[in-house]
Amino acid sequence: MNLNRSFFVPVNSPLHNLNPLTKLALVFSMILPAFLSLPQLAPFLAIPILIAVFIGRVQKQYFNLLLKLVLPTILFMFVMQSLFLPGGETVILNLGIFDVTRESMQSAFYTVSRIFVMISSFAILLLTTHPSELMSDLTRRGLPGQFAYVIISTLQILPQMQAKAQTIIAAQRSRGLDTESSFRKRIGSLVPLVGPLVFGSLVEVEERAIAIEARGFTSKRVKTSLHEIPDPAFDKILRGILVILVIASFTLNLWLS
Amino acid sequence: MNIEITNLRFTYPTGLEALKGINLTINSGEQVAIVGQNGAGKTTLVRHFNGLLKPTSGTIFIGEWETTKFSVAKLASRVGYVFQNPDDQLFSRDVLTEVTFGPRNLGYEKAKIEELVQRALSLTELTDKTDTNPYDLSPTWRKMIALASIIAMDTPIVIFDEPTTGQDAVNVARIANVIAELRNEGKTVITITHDIDFCAENFERVVALSNGQVLLDGPAREVLGQEKVLAQTYVDPPQLTRLGKRLGLKETVTRQEEFLRAIE
Ligand SMILES: Nc1ncnc2c1ncn2[C@@H]1O[C@H](COP(=O)(O)OP(=O)(O)OP(=O)(O)O)[C@@H](O)[C@H]1O
Ligand SMILES: [Mg+2]
């Protein structure tokens, strides 16, 4: 019943059609400059990110994630950083023992921009790339299978748990638990959920381990792949350009500072 | 308490139209079997009865309640639904807690809850397993726990989604026994099944679904006699019925006694 057990959005777009490694390169060509180049650069990286969201046709899911996950995180960080970052003279706001200065706010702004760039680029990667596609491409390029397995199961834990929680909540409502009304009841109903969730996940892990071993997971032979992932010249050129851009941004940083 | 379904259509978010205009009335106290090929829409249909799914268009009334106007929790006092997969339904530490969960939510008095739980446990022969964790028992027993946890709610309508799948003869007999007991209490029982002998032996009315529509609906003997039409939804009539046809018996027979009487 749970057809979609990852963040992946199955639509057709130029981003979906890029080779997974190219998309990974795009992610790092956002993150590396955001963190290691001039701090002023990070906020501007929001522009290519938004463009990518629309090219990838995942705006609905992306903004949904943004609202539920990214915004709360960065708002929290922004407030904390503005309050607690020491230094700066231009006091904007005084809250008892805390001084909010122009400098601390500015630095907080840069930090959250970086976080935003990082989460957003990974989010777009996950929304436009099927996890198994990403991993089979990387293993084909020499990533150890065990490593790929760890990454892929981590990526799937959240959607899987979500799906499992949904079914259990449906079962509880079918037996008269009113989750739609009181908040206390709703929290209370989550307690019995924890057991089956964890237990179910463990059983699933064990079953999966047996299933993949039965198909020769740890076999030392060179494996062939049924599913060919195209890597056309366009992708290779694009990756080359990205590497140059990242180097350029570092050079710029060294040169200006 | 009647179930009244009018022009029910349902489309999943994926865009797949699983129900394409269903009209059906199920009267209080009827024993109805729903048959049809995999993917015919049987589960989708019964998930509408307790409000887990809401119609894309059309209406369903459970008694005088329209399902869209009531929460699933509220509808649970009228419709008990045993899930197709018990693992989707069980979440408690031990069998007793699991079976008590429903009646407690429905707000019965303590003594009544006790009585309902004991009765459900003895009907499903779980009485000696009350302290066991459902996941330490075999899938067949988990199915019985799922059954018990719904029967204990004492709802006027009970739905079983493929209760006999993967069960041995002893368990199938147990389930038939539960259904007979519910019939004696005057409850409406709706059962989805692929087990056509089970269907012939325990139900008076059969509804055949095909591709989101009602293909046949009527007394078991009439529906199960229509070999050609049933073939459209990949259902074979019981072997006895087919044998009767081959022998040229005038009436359609579905059960052993009928067959013996007819060949005398
Ligand atoms: N959650 C869902 N999302 C999308 N499509 C679904 C979902 N659940 C079921 N379907 C589809 O709806 C159709 C009807 O499914 P349903 O589960 O009602 O069939 P069924 O008659 O119960 O079959 P079975 O005998 O296999 O249990 C199928 O084509 C199925 O793939
Ligand atoms: Mg089904």
Coordinates of N, CA and C and ligand atoms in Angstrom, one line a residue, chain A residues 1 3, chain B residues 12-14 16 18 36-45 84 161-162 192 194, ligand 1:
Chain A
M1 N 0.8 -1.2 0.0 CA 0.0 0.0 0.0 C 0.9 1.3 0.0
L3 N 3.1 3.0 -1.5 CA 3.8 3.0 -2.8 C 5.1 3.8 -2.7
Chain B
Y12 N -8.0 7.3 -5.8 CA -6.8 7.5 -4.9 C -6.0 8.7 -5.4
P13 N -5.2 9.3 -4.4 CA -4.4 10.4 -4.8 C -3.5 10.2 -6.0
T14 N -3.2 8.9 -6.3 CA -2.4 8.6 -7.4 C -3.1 8.7 -8.7
L16 N -5.8 6.9 -9.6 CA -6.4 5.6 -9.9 C -7.9 5.6 -9.4
A18 N -10.6 3.7 -8.1 CA -10.8 2.3 -7.6 C -12.2 1.9 -7.5
G36 N -14.2 -11.1 -5.7 CA -13.7 -10.4 -6.9 C -12.2 -10.5 -7.0
Q37 N -11.7 -10.3 -8.1 CA -10.3 -10.5 -8.4 C -9.4 -9.5 -7.6
N38 N -8.1 -9.7 -7.5 CA -7.2 -8.8 -6.8 C -7.3 -7.4 -7.5
G39 N -7.4 -6.4 -6.6 CA -7.5 -5.1 -7.2 C -8.9 -4.7 -7.6
A40 N -9.9 -5.5 -7.4 CA -11.3 -5.2 -7.8 C -11.8 -3.9 -7.1
G41 N -11.3 -3.7 -5.9 CA -11.8 -2.5 -5.1 C -12.5 -3.0 -3.8
K42 N -12.3 -4.2 -3.4 CA -13.1 -4.7 -2.2 C -12.6 -4.0 -1.0
T43 N -11.3 -4.0 -0.7 CA -10.8 -3.3 0.5 C -11.2 -1.8 0.4
T44 N -11.0 -1.2 -0.7 CA -11.3 0.2 -0.9 C -12.8 0.5 -0.5
L45 N -13.7 -0.4 -0.9 CA -15.1 -0.3 -0.6 C -15.4 -0.3 0.9
Q84 N -7.1 -6.3 6.6 CA -6.7 -7.4 5.8 C -5.4 -8.0 6.4
D161 N -11.9 -8.5 6.5 CA -11.2 -8.4 5.2 C -10.3 -9.6 5.1
E162 N -10.7 -10.6 4.3 CA -10.0 -11.8 4.0 C -9.6 -12.5 5.3
I192 N -14.9 -10.0 3.1 CA -14.3 -10.1 1.8 C -13.5 -11.4 1.8
H194 N -11.5 -14.6 -0.8 CA -11.1 -15.3 -2.1 C -11.4 -16.8 -1.9
Ligands
LIG1 N1 -3.2 3.5 -0.9 C1 -3.4 3.3 -2.3 N2 -3.0 4.2 -3.1 C2 -3.2 4.1 -4.5 N3 -3.8 3.1 -5.0 C3 -4.3 2.1 -4.2 C4 -4.1 2.2 -2.8 N4 -4.7 1.1 -2.3 C5 -5.2 0.4 -3.3 N5 -4.9 1.0 -4.5 C6 -5.3 0.5 -5.8 O1 -6.8 0.5 -5.9 C7 -7.2 -0.7 -6.5 C8 -8.2 -1.4 -5.6 O2 -7.5 -1.9 -4.5 P1 -8.1 -2.7 -3.3 O3 -7.1 -2.9 -2.3 O4 -9.4 -2.1 -3.0 O5 -8.4 -4.1 -4.1 P2 -8.9 -5.5 -3.4 O6 -10.1 -5.8 -4.2 O7 -9.0 -5.4 -2.0 O8 -7.8 -6.5 -3.8 P3 -7.1 -7.7 -3.0 O9 -8.0 -8.9 -3.3 O10 -5.8 -7.9 -3.6 O11 -7.0 -7.3 -1.6 C9 -6.0 -1.5 -6.9 O12 -5.7 -1.2 -8.3 C10 -4.9 -1.0 -6.0 O13 -3.7 -1.0 -6.7

